[in-house]
Coordinates of C-alpha atoms in Angstrom, one line a residue:
Chain A
M147 CA 83.1 53.7 129.3
E148 CA 80.8 55.1 126.6
K149 CA 82.0 59.1 127.6
T150 CA 85.4 58.7 127.0
A151 CA 84.5 56.9 123.8
G152 CA 81.7 60.0 122.7
K153 CA 85.2 62.5 124.1
H154 CA 87.6 61.1 121.2
H155 CA 84.8 60.5 118.3
R156 CA 84.6 64.7 119.6
A157 CA 88.2 65.0 119.2
A158 CA 88.7 63.4 116.0
G159 CA 85.8 65.6 114.6
E160 CA 88.2 68.4 115.6
W161 CA 91.1 67.6 114.0
V162 CA 88.8 66.8 110.8
W163 CA 87.6 70.5 111.2
H164 CA 91.0 72.5 112.1
I165 CA 92.7 70.2 108.9
A166 CA 89.6 71.6 106.7
R167 CA 90.2 75.0 108.2
G168 CA 93.5 75.1 107.6
L169 CA 93.4 74.4 103.8
I170 CA 90.0 76.8 102.4
L171 CA 92.0 79.7 104.3
A172 CA 95.4 78.5 102.6
G173 CA 93.7 77.6 99.1
L174 CA 91.5 81.1 99.8
C175 CA 94.7 83.4 100.6
F176 CA 96.9 82.1 98.2
I177 CA 94.0 82.8 95.2
I178 CA 94.1 86.5 97.2
L179 CA 97.7 86.6 96.7
Y180 CA 98.6 85.0 93.4
P181 CA 98.0 88.1 91.5
L182 CA 100.2 90.1 93.7
L183 CA 102.9 87.4 93.7
Y184 CA 102.5 88.0 90.0
M185 CA 103.3 91.1 90.3
V186 CA 106.4 90.9 91.9
S187 CA 107.4 88.6 90.1
C188 CA 107.1 90.3 86.6
A189 CA 108.6 93.7 87.8
F190 CA 111.8 91.9 88.5
R191 CA 112.2 90.1 85.7
A192 CA 114.2 91.3 81.6
Q193 CA 112.2 91.0 78.3
E194 CA 113.4 88.1 77.0
D195 CA 111.6 85.8 80.3
M196 CA 108.3 86.4 79.0
N197 CA 109.0 84.3 75.8
D198 CA 111.1 82.0 77.3
P199 CA 108.3 79.2 78.7
T200 CA 110.0 77.7 81.1
V201 CA 109.6 81.2 83.2
M202 CA 106.9 80.6 85.4
W203 CA 107.8 82.1 88.2
I204 CA 111.4 83.1 89.4
P205 CA 113.0 84.8 86.4
R206 CA 116.0 84.1 84.9
H207 CA 117.4 87.6 84.6
V208 CA 116.6 89.6 87.9
T209 CA 116.7 93.4 86.8
L210 CA 115.5 96.6 87.9
D211 CA 115.6 98.1 85.0
V212 CA 111.6 97.4 84.5
L213 CA 110.4 99.4 87.2
R214 CA 113.5 102.0 86.4
E215 CA 111.6 102.5 83.1
T216 CA 108.2 102.5 84.3
A217 CA 109.2 104.5 86.8
Q218 CA 110.6 107.0 84.2
V219 CA 107.4 106.7 82.2
M220 CA 104.7 107.2 85.4
D221 CA 107.0 110.7 86.1
Y222 CA 107.1 108.4 89.7
G223 CA 108.3 111.2 92.2
N224 CA 106.2 113.9 91.4
T225 CA 103.2 111.6 90.7
F226 CA 104.0 110.9 94.1
L227 CA 103.8 114.4 95.5
R228 CA 100.7 115.0 93.8
T229 CA 98.9 112.1 94.3
V230 CA 99.7 112.6 97.9
L231 CA 99.2 116.2 97.9
L232 CA 95.9 115.9 96.8
N233 CA 94.7 112.8 98.5
I234 CA 96.0 113.2 102.1
G235 CA 94.7 116.5 102.3
C236 CA 91.9 115.7 101.1
S237 CA 91.1 112.2 103.6
M238 CA 92.0 114.8 106.5
I239 CA 89.8 116.9 106.0
Q240 CA 87.3 114.7 104.9
V241 CA 87.2 112.6 107.7
A242 CA 86.9 115.4 110.2
V243 CA 84.0 117.0 108.4
C244 CA 82.1 113.8 108.4
A245 CA 82.9 113.1 111.6
L246 CA 81.4 116.7 113.1
T247 CA 78.6 115.7 110.4
G248 CA 78.0 111.9 112.2
Y249 CA 78.1 113.4 115.7
G250 CA 75.9 115.7 114.9
F251 CA 73.2 113.4 114.0
A252 CA 73.7 110.7 116.3
R253 CA 73.3 113.2 119.6
F254 CA 71.4 116.4 119.0
R255 CA 67.3 116.7 118.1
F256 CA 66.4 119.0 116.1
R257 CA 63.9 119.7 113.0
F258 CA 64.3 118.2 109.7
R259 CA 66.7 115.0 111.6
G260 CA 65.4 112.7 109.7
V261 CA 64.4 114.4 106.4
L262 CA 68.3 115.7 106.5
F263 CA 69.6 111.6 107.6
A264 CA 67.3 110.4 104.4
I265 CA 69.5 112.8 102.1
V266 CA 72.9 111.1 103.7
I267 CA 71.5 107.9 102.9
L268 CA 70.3 109.4 99.6
Q269 CA 74.4 109.9 99.0
I270 CA 75.0 106.9 99.7
L271 CA 72.9 105.3 97.2
V272 CA 73.1 108.2 94.5
P273 CA 76.2 107.8 91.8
S274 CA 78.2 110.3 91.4
Q275 CA 78.1 109.1 87.6
I276 CA 74.8 110.8 87.3
I277 CA 75.9 113.8 89.3
S278 CA 79.2 114.7 87.7
G279 CA 77.6 116.6 85.0
S280 CA 76.2 119.3 86.6
Q281 CA 78.9 119.6 88.7
Y282 CA 81.2 119.5 86.0
M283 CA 79.5 122.3 85.0
E284 CA 79.7 124.2 88.5
F285 CA 83.8 123.5 88.3
R286 CA 84.2 124.8 84.8
Y287 CA 81.8 128.6 85.7
G288 CA 82.8 129.1 89.3
L289 CA 79.3 128.3 90.7
G290 CA 77.8 130.6 88.1
L291 CA 80.3 133.1 88.4
Q292 CA 82.5 132.1 86.2
P293 CA 81.0 134.7 83.2
L294 CA 80.7 138.0 86.1
M295 CA 84.0 137.3 87.3
A296 CA 85.5 137.3 83.5
E297 CA 83.4 140.8 82.8
I298 CA 85.5 142.4 84.9
S299 CA 89.1 141.2 83.9
P300 CA 89.9 138.3 81.8
Q301 CA 92.4 136.8 85.1
L302 CA 89.8 136.4 87.1
G303 CA 87.8 134.4 84.3
S304 CA 90.3 132.6 84.3
A305 CA 90.9 132.0 87.9
F306 CA 86.8 131.2 88.6
N307 CA 87.6 128.1 86.1
L308 CA 88.1 125.5 88.2
I309 CA 88.9 122.6 86.0
N310 CA 91.9 121.4 86.7
S311 CA 92.4 122.8 90.1
P312 CA 92.8 120.9 92.9
L313 CA 89.9 123.0 94.5
T314 CA 87.3 120.2 92.5
M315 CA 88.7 117.9 94.9
Y316 CA 88.9 120.4 97.7
L317 CA 86.4 122.1 98.0
P318 CA 83.5 118.7 98.1
A319 CA 86.1 117.3 100.8
M320 CA 85.6 120.4 102.9
T321 CA 81.8 120.7 102.8
G322 CA 81.8 116.1 104.0
N323 CA 80.3 115.8 99.6
G324 CA 83.6 113.9 99.1
I325 CA 84.2 110.7 97.6
R326 CA 81.9 108.4 99.9
A327 CA 81.5 110.6 102.2
G328 CA 77.5 109.4 102.7
L329 CA 79.0 106.0 103.7
M330 CA 81.8 107.6 105.8
I331 CA 78.8 110.0 107.6
Y332 CA 76.7 106.8 108.6
I333 CA 80.0 104.7 110.1
F334 CA 80.8 107.7 112.5
R335 CA 76.7 108.0 113.3
Q336 CA 76.4 104.9 114.1
F337 CA 79.5 104.6 116.2
F338 CA 79.1 107.9 118.4
K339 CA 75.4 106.3 118.6
G340 CA 77.1 103.7 119.9
I341 CA 79.5 106.2 123.1
P342 CA 77.6 105.5 126.4
R343 CA 76.3 109.0 127.4
E344 CA 78.0 109.2 130.3
L345 CA 81.1 110.4 129.0
E346 CA 79.8 113.5 127.9
D347 CA 77.5 114.5 130.6
A348 CA 80.3 114.6 133.1
A349 CA 82.5 117.4 130.3
Y350 CA 79.0 119.2 130.2
L351 CA 78.8 119.4 134.0
D352 CA 82.6 120.6 134.0
G353 CA 81.3 123.5 132.1
C354 CA 82.4 122.4 128.5
G355 CA 80.1 123.6 125.3
P356 CA 79.5 120.4 122.6
F357 CA 81.9 121.4 120.6
R358 CA 84.8 121.3 123.5
T359 CA 83.1 118.0 124.5
F360 CA 83.4 116.9 121.1
F361 CA 86.4 117.4 120.1
S362 CA 88.2 116.6 124.4
V363 CA 86.6 113.8 125.2
M364 CA 85.0 112.0 122.0
V365 CA 87.6 112.3 119.6
P366 CA 90.0 111.0 121.6
N367 CA 88.0 107.9 122.2
A368 CA 87.4 107.6 118.8
A369 CA 90.7 106.6 117.8
A370 CA 90.5 103.6 116.6
S371 CA 87.1 104.2 114.4
F372 CA 89.0 107.5 112.7
L373 CA 92.4 105.3 111.6
T374 CA 89.4 102.7 110.1
V375 CA 87.4 105.4 108.0
F376 CA 90.3 107.1 107.7
L377 CA 92.0 104.5 106.2
F378 CA 89.1 103.8 103.8
S379 CA 89.6 107.5 103.1
V380 CA 92.2 107.2 101.9
V381 CA 92.2 104.0 99.3
W382 CA 89.5 105.5 98.1
Y383 CA 90.9 108.6 97.0
W384 CA 94.3 106.8 95.6
N385 CA 92.3 104.7 93.7
D386 CA 89.9 107.3 92.2
Y387 CA 90.0 108.0 88.8
Y388 CA 86.5 108.7 87.5
V389 CA 86.0 112.1 89.4
S390 CA 89.6 113.1 88.4
S391 CA 89.1 112.5 84.9
T392 CA 85.7 114.2 84.6
F393 CA 87.6 117.6 86.6
F394 CA 90.9 116.9 85.4
T395 CA 92.0 117.0 81.7
N396 CA 95.7 116.3 82.3
N397 CA 96.3 113.1 83.8
S398 CA 98.3 113.5 87.0
T399 CA 97.4 111.4 89.8
M400 CA 99.0 108.0 90.7
A401 CA 95.6 106.2 89.3
L402 CA 95.2 108.4 86.4
M403 CA 99.0 107.5 85.1
L404 CA 98.3 103.5 85.8
K405 CA 95.1 103.9 84.0
N406 CA 96.9 105.0 80.7
L407 CA 100.5 103.3 81.3
D408 CA 99.1 101.7 78.6
T409 CA 99.6 104.0 76.2
E410 CA 102.6 105.7 77.5
I411 CA 104.8 102.5 77.8
S412 CA 103.8 101.9 74.2
K413 CA 105.1 105.5 73.1
M414 CA 108.0 104.8 75.0
L415 CA 109.1 101.9 73.4
T416 CA 108.0 102.3 70.0
G417 CA 109.3 105.6 70.3
N418 CA 112.7 103.0 70.3
A419 CA 111.8 101.7 67.1
A420 CA 113.5 98.7 67.0
M421 CA 110.9 96.8 69.7
E422 CA 107.9 95.3 68.5
L423 CA 106.2 95.2 71.5
S424 CA 103.0 92.6 72.4
A425 CA 100.7 92.1 74.9
R426 CA 102.3 90.0 76.6
E427 CA 105.3 91.3 76.8
Q428 CA 104.3 94.3 78.0
I429 CA 102.3 93.0 80.7
I430 CA 105.8 93.3 82.6
W431 CA 105.5 96.9 82.7
M432 CA 102.0 96.5 83.9
E433 CA 102.9 94.6 86.2
A434 CA 106.0 96.8 87.4
G435 CA 103.4 99.5 87.0
C436 CA 100.8 98.0 89.1
L437 CA 103.4 97.2 91.7
L438 CA 104.8 100.9 91.9
A439 CA 100.6 102.6 92.3
I440 CA 99.8 100.6 95.6
L441 CA 103.1 100.4 97.1
P442 CA 102.8 103.1 99.2
L443 CA 99.1 101.7 99.7
L444 CA 100.8 98.5 101.0
V445 CA 103.2 100.0 103.4
L446 CA 100.3 102.1 104.8
Y447 CA 98.1 99.2 104.8
V448 CA 101.3 97.1 107.2
I449 CA 101.7 99.3 109.4
L450 CA 98.2 100.0 110.0
Q451 CA 96.4 96.7 110.1
K452 CA 96.8 95.5 113.8
H453 CA 95.0 98.4 114.8
F454 CA 92.5 98.0 111.3
T455 CA 91.7 94.4 112.0
E456 CA 91.6 94.2 115.9
G457 CA 89.7 97.9 116.0
I458 CA 86.4 96.7 113.2
E459 CA 84.4 95.7 116.3
R460 CA 85.1 99.8 117.6
S461 CA 85.3 101.0 114.4
G462 CA 80.6 101.7 114.4
L463 CA 80.4 99.4 111.6
V464 CA 77.7 97.2 113.0
G465 CA 74.4 99.4 114.2
Chain B
M257 CA 68.3 136.5 124.7
K258 CA 67.5 133.7 126.5
L259 CA 66.8 130.3 124.6
T260 CA 65.6 127.5 126.1
Y261 CA 67.8 124.2 126.4
Q262 CA 66.4 122.3 123.6
K263 CA 66.4 125.7 121.7
R264 CA 70.2 125.4 121.9
R265 CA 70.8 121.8 121.9
S266 CA 69.3 121.8 118.3
L267 CA 71.1 125.1 117.0
Y268 CA 74.3 123.4 118.1
G269 CA 72.8 119.9 115.8
Y270 CA 72.6 123.0 112.7
G271 CA 76.5 123.9 114.0
F272 CA 77.5 120.4 113.3
L273 CA 76.0 119.8 110.0
A274 CA 77.0 123.2 108.9
F275 CA 79.6 122.8 106.9
W276 CA 77.6 119.5 105.6
L277 CA 74.7 121.3 105.2
V278 CA 76.5 123.5 102.8
G279 CA 78.1 120.8 100.9
T280 CA 75.1 119.0 100.5
V281 CA 73.0 121.9 98.8
V282 CA 75.7 122.8 96.5
W283 CA 77.7 119.4 95.2
F284 CA 75.0 117.2 95.7
L285 CA 70.8 118.7 95.7
Y286 CA 71.6 120.8 93.5
P287 CA 73.5 118.7 90.6
L288 CA 71.1 115.8 91.2
A289 CA 68.1 118.2 90.6
N290 CA 69.9 119.7 88.1
S291 CA 70.5 115.6 86.2
L292 CA 66.6 115.6 86.7
C293 CA 65.8 118.5 84.9
Y294 CA 68.4 117.3 81.9
S295 CA 67.0 114.5 81.3
F296 CA 63.5 115.7 79.9
M297 CA 65.3 118.4 78.0
D298 CA 67.6 118.3 74.5
V299 CA 71.1 119.8 76.2
T300 CA 73.9 121.6 74.4
P301 CA 77.1 123.0 76.6
G302 CA 76.6 126.8 76.3
Q303 CA 78.1 129.8 77.7
G304 CA 78.1 129.7 81.2
G305 CA 76.5 126.7 81.8
M306 CA 74.0 124.5 80.7
E307 CA 71.5 125.2 77.1
G308 CA 68.2 123.9 76.2
S309 CA 64.7 122.9 75.1
W310 CA 61.7 121.0 77.0
V311 CA 61.2 117.7 74.9
G312 CA 59.5 116.4 77.7
L313 CA 60.1 112.3 77.8
K314 CA 61.6 112.4 74.2
N315 CA 64.6 110.8 76.3
Y316 CA 62.8 108.2 77.7
R317 CA 61.0 106.7 74.9
Y318 CA 64.0 106.7 72.5
I319 CA 66.0 104.2 75.8
F320 CA 63.5 101.9 75.3
T321 CA 62.7 102.1 71.2
G322 CA 66.0 103.9 69.8
D323 CA 69.0 103.1 71.4
P324 CA 70.2 99.6 70.1
Y325 CA 72.3 98.7 73.7
Y326 CA 71.0 99.9 76.6
T327 CA 68.0 97.0 77.1
Q328 CA 70.4 94.2 76.1
Y329 CA 73.0 96.0 79.2
L330 CA 70.9 96.7 81.3
T331 CA 69.2 92.5 82.0
D332 CA 72.8 91.4 81.3
V333 CA 73.9 93.7 84.3
L334 CA 70.4 92.9 86.3
Q335 CA 71.3 89.8 85.5
E336 CA 75.1 89.3 86.5
T337 CA 74.4 91.6 90.3
A338 CA 71.0 88.9 91.0
L339 CA 73.3 86.1 90.4
K340 CA 76.9 87.2 92.1
T341 CA 75.5 89.0 94.9
P342 CA 73.7 86.1 96.9
L343 CA 77.4 84.3 96.1
I344 CA 79.6 86.6 97.6
L345 CA 77.2 86.9 101.1
V346 CA 77.1 83.4 101.7
F347 CA 80.6 83.1 100.7
S348 CA 81.6 86.2 102.8
L349 CA 79.6 85.1 106.0
F350 CA 81.4 81.4 105.4
V351 CA 84.7 83.3 106.0
A352 CA 83.8 85.5 108.5
V353 CA 83.1 82.9 110.3
L354 CA 86.2 81.0 110.1
L355 CA 88.2 84.1 110.7
N356 CA 86.2 84.5 113.7
Q357 CA 87.1 81.0 115.2
K358 CA 91.0 81.1 117.4
F359 CA 93.7 80.1 115.4
R360 CA 97.1 80.4 115.3
G361 CA 98.0 82.5 112.4
R362 CA 94.4 84.5 112.8
A363 CA 96.8 88.0 112.2
V364 CA 98.0 86.9 109.6
A365 CA 94.4 86.0 107.6
R366 CA 92.3 88.4 108.7
A367 CA 95.7 90.7 107.1
I368 CA 95.3 88.7 103.6
F369 CA 91.5 88.7 103.3
F370 CA 91.3 92.3 104.4
L371 CA 93.8 93.0 101.0
P372 CA 91.1 93.3 98.1
V373 CA 90.0 96.2 100.4
I374 CA 92.8 98.2 99.6
I375 CA 93.2 97.7 95.9
A376 CA 90.2 96.1 94.5
T377 CA 88.4 100.0 94.0
G378 CA 91.6 101.2 91.9
P379 CA 92.2 100.7 88.6
V380 CA 95.5 98.0 89.6
Y381 CA 92.6 95.4 89.3
N382 CA 91.4 95.5 85.8
I383 CA 94.8 95.2 85.6
I384 CA 95.4 92.3 86.8
N385 CA 92.5 90.7 85.8
G386 CA 93.0 91.3 82.1
D387 CA 96.5 90.8 82.6
L388 CA 95.9 87.6 84.1
A389 CA 93.6 87.1 81.7
K390 CA 95.8 87.9 79.1
T391 CA 98.3 84.9 79.8
G392 CA 95.0 82.2 80.3
T393 CA 95.9 82.6 84.1
A394 CA 92.5 83.9 85.0
D395 CA 90.3 81.3 86.2
A396 CA 90.8 77.8 88.0
G397 CA 91.2 76.9 84.3
Q398 CA 94.6 77.9 84.5
F399 CA 94.6 76.1 87.8
S400 CA 93.4 72.9 86.2
T401 CA 96.0 73.6 83.2
L402 CA 98.8 72.6 86.4
F403 CA 97.6 69.4 86.6
S404 CA 95.9 69.2 82.8
T405 CA 92.5 67.9 83.9
D406 CA 88.6 69.2 84.7
L407 CA 89.4 69.2 88.4
V408 CA 85.6 70.3 88.8
G409 CA 85.1 67.2 86.5
E410 CA 87.0 65.1 88.4
L411 CA 85.3 65.9 91.6
F412 CA 82.0 64.9 90.5
Q413 CA 83.5 61.6 89.5
F414 CA 84.9 61.4 92.8
L415 CA 82.2 62.2 94.5
G416 CA 80.1 59.6 92.1
I417 CA 77.8 61.7 90.8
Y418 CA 76.8 60.9 87.4
G419 CA 74.4 62.4 85.3
L420 CA 74.1 65.5 86.7
D421 CA 72.1 67.9 85.0
T422 CA 74.1 69.5 82.8
R423 CA 72.9 73.5 83.8
I424 CA 73.5 73.0 87.4
Q425 CA 77.4 71.5 86.3
S426 CA 77.9 74.5 84.1
G427 CA 76.2 76.7 87.2
I428 CA 79.2 74.6 89.3
E429 CA 82.4 75.3 86.9
A430 CA 80.5 78.8 86.4
V431 CA 81.2 79.9 90.0
S432 CA 84.3 78.1 90.5
N433 CA 86.1 79.9 87.7
D434 CA 85.0 82.8 89.0
I435 CA 86.4 81.9 92.4
F436 CA 88.7 85.0 92.0
G437 CA 86.5 87.7 91.1
L438 CA 84.5 86.2 94.1
V439 CA 87.2 86.4 97.3
W440 CA 88.0 89.8 95.3
S441 CA 84.9 91.4 95.5
S442 CA 84.3 90.7 98.9
G443 CA 86.6 91.9 100.8
I444 CA 84.6 95.0 102.7
Q445 CA 82.0 92.2 102.9
I446 CA 83.9 89.6 104.9
L447 CA 85.0 93.2 107.0
M448 CA 81.5 94.2 107.8
F449 CA 80.5 90.4 108.7
L450 CA 83.3 89.7 111.2
A451 CA 82.4 93.4 112.9
A452 CA 79.0 92.1 113.2
L453 CA 80.1 88.4 114.2
Q454 CA 82.4 90.2 117.1
S455 CA 79.5 91.8 118.3
I456 CA 77.5 88.8 119.7
P457 CA 77.0 88.8 123.1
A458 CA 79.3 86.9 125.8
S459 CA 75.7 85.7 127.6
A460 CA 74.2 84.6 124.2
R461 CA 77.4 82.3 123.7
E462 CA 77.2 80.4 127.3
A463 CA 73.2 80.7 127.1
A464 CA 73.9 77.9 123.8
Q465 CA 76.9 76.0 125.6
V466 CA 75.4 75.3 129.1
E467 CA 72.2 73.9 126.7
G468 CA 74.6 72.2 124.9
A469 CA 74.0 73.5 121.4
T470 CA 76.5 71.3 118.6
A471 CA 78.0 74.0 116.3
W472 CA 75.2 73.4 113.5
E473 CA 72.5 74.9 115.9
Y474 CA 74.8 77.5 117.1
F475 CA 74.9 78.7 113.8
W476 CA 71.5 78.6 112.6
K477 CA 70.0 79.8 116.1
I478 CA 72.5 82.2 117.9
T479 CA 75.0 83.7 114.9
L480 CA 72.3 84.1 111.7
P481 CA 69.4 85.5 113.9
Y482 CA 72.5 87.9 114.9
V483 CA 73.9 89.1 111.6
S484 CA 70.5 89.5 110.1
P485 CA 70.9 93.1 110.2
M486 CA 74.1 92.8 108.3
V487 CA 73.1 90.6 106.0
L488 CA 71.1 93.3 104.3
A489 CA 73.3 96.0 105.2
C490 CA 76.5 94.1 102.8
L491 CA 73.3 92.9 100.1
I492 CA 72.6 96.4 99.9
F493 CA 75.8 97.5 99.8
T494 CA 77.3 94.6 97.2
V495 CA 74.0 95.8 95.0
I496 CA 75.1 99.4 95.4
D497 CA 79.0 99.2 94.9
S498 CA 78.3 96.3 91.2
F499 CA 75.7 99.1 90.1
T500 CA 78.2 102.1 91.0
A501 CA 81.3 100.7 89.2
P502 CA 83.0 102.1 86.3
D503 CA 83.4 98.9 84.2
N504 CA 79.5 98.1 84.8
L505 CA 78.3 98.2 81.3
V506 CA 75.1 100.7 81.5
M507 CA 77.5 103.0 83.4
G508 CA 79.8 102.9 80.6
R509 CA 77.2 103.8 77.4
V510 CA 76.2 106.7 80.3
L511 CA 79.5 108.4 80.5
A512 CA 79.7 106.8 77.0
L513 CA 77.6 109.5 76.2
Q514 CA 78.8 112.3 78.5
G515 CA 81.7 112.3 76.8
E516 CA 79.7 112.8 73.4
W517 CA 78.3 115.4 75.7
Q518 CA 74.6 114.3 75.4
Y519 CA 74.2 114.7 78.7
G520 CA 69.9 114.5 78.3
Y521 CA 70.1 111.5 77.1
A522 CA 72.8 110.2 79.3
S523 CA 70.7 111.2 82.5
A524 CA 67.3 109.8 80.9
M525 CA 69.5 106.1 80.6
A526 CA 70.8 106.7 84.8
W527 CA 67.7 107.8 86.5
V528 CA 66.0 104.8 84.5
Y529 CA 68.7 102.5 85.9
F530 CA 68.6 104.0 88.8
T531 CA 65.0 104.3 89.6
I532 CA 64.6 100.0 88.4
V533 CA 67.9 99.2 91.0
M534 CA 65.9 101.1 93.8
A535 CA 62.8 99.3 93.2
A536 CA 64.2 96.3 93.9
L537 CA 66.2 97.1 96.7
G538 CA 63.2 98.0 98.2
V539 CA 61.0 95.2 97.4
I540 CA 64.6 93.0 98.6
T541 CA 64.6 95.4 102.0
M542 CA 61.1 94.4 102.4
L543 CA 61.1 91.3 102.7
M544 CA 63.8 90.7 104.0
D545 CA 63.1 92.8 106.9
Q546 CA 60.5 90.2 108.2
F547 CA 63.3 87.5 108.6
I548 CA 65.8 90.1 110.2
Y549 CA 66.2 89.7 113.9
Y550 CA 66.2 93.1 115.6
E551 CA 68.2 92.9 119.7
V552 CA 65.8 95.3 121.7
E553 CA 68.2 97.9 123.4

């Protein structure tokens, strides 16, 4: 008798908890989705709807004009291609180099390993703002070679001025020092440490060298981890505007386009002298710009998210 | 030439690190040393690099005695970080525990909660945050005006809590007003905690079940010890993230000065800032280390 009462009690408690959990999660999900819903709602509405107090979510005049105009101002096609070229390229190279480095730290003993790994930690901690000034000078003068080259011929001199060249992004990525590379090396090291050694020993017995073992045994095993880190890397490169605005004088990537969108939009619209633009009305263009800028990331995320959310436990985030 | 096995292995180790070693010297150690030198110099950009002369501690003295903004910004940023970090940690651990339970629609909920990871580092975040502020819809105030009441106040009355210290109440209201910022800056932390939760061995859970532990006891005796190393990692990540953010006040000041080519002075500022945060993190790490449970392998 008493036992069944206790059971009922517990079942009721569980129900209350399920409902409470549902409410909490639904509320928090709403907070996360709110700006995205607002973005979509704004991007498709006509300008007059912004001054209509009865329009809250569902626009009265649905239009694609705003999206089209914003895409035009952002030079969307070219910006997209340029960003992808810079972005995906750098991300892939950087993930590969960081995986190599992380594996080296995880599996080999050598002198100064502790010191070198301390440098990795330092790379995570030091903000890029501290070192970007010197890096600018390195790029501007081609690692100090530029004045020398300029003496030989002016063309050679200007070729060694790397400011505005994609090399300012590619060179650090190639050498494992791109955006947040320290964090990636750290993640890969943790991940490879967690993989049992037996796999490699078997490969060694079959006569594989360390590099071949890495590529044919470790890499296939690390697919989920690679995917997670790659997604992070793409996102960080895509969203970066600090590094790219420091080493580029003309705005070319998606993030920079978006950052300067408000002035560009005003330029476009006030060139059309009939219009006076309030901050409130400008929102629809800004939101449309946001939507366009994150659309590729969202698509990528939707495609990869299943692997991403399921692969976390194997991704090496846990030490 | 014949090398011993150990020698060969260690050479392979350097081989794996080769790219990174080159890059680190060129793109990290050299600029870092440079910036430390600049902080003791008056520098101006010249042909082929920076030119300057040694001025000793002048830049550092000026930060604390001459600069009108720096100390103010510094205290603001430190205060904000100290307030926000514990909130983010508690909140993200709570959400991670929820997302780790089994329920229908869990995959969708997880996918939504990780969305901020994708968006929150870029300019998009600033724009949606700013735009929402412009239309007066940034905070819980907007949700309140939807129902045209002060929700937090109502809730307190409903719960029968009267005459609460105004400081506590305004503190709670500050949190509830910034729920947007809280949720949006917790993406990575939720991810990290979720990964830690999933690495709790099944044997620990079974043992707790056999012993008849309640969910409450389970959280304090099993969950928290197992995720405690991750708490430290999350804490460090959160602090670093907030203090290197480009929209951070101190960083903004440093960047503004760099824009005026005052590299020496800007470097000194960045180094003072960096040193303070590192010292704080060091102290926190030492304090927390006593409470962290490391599983013996």
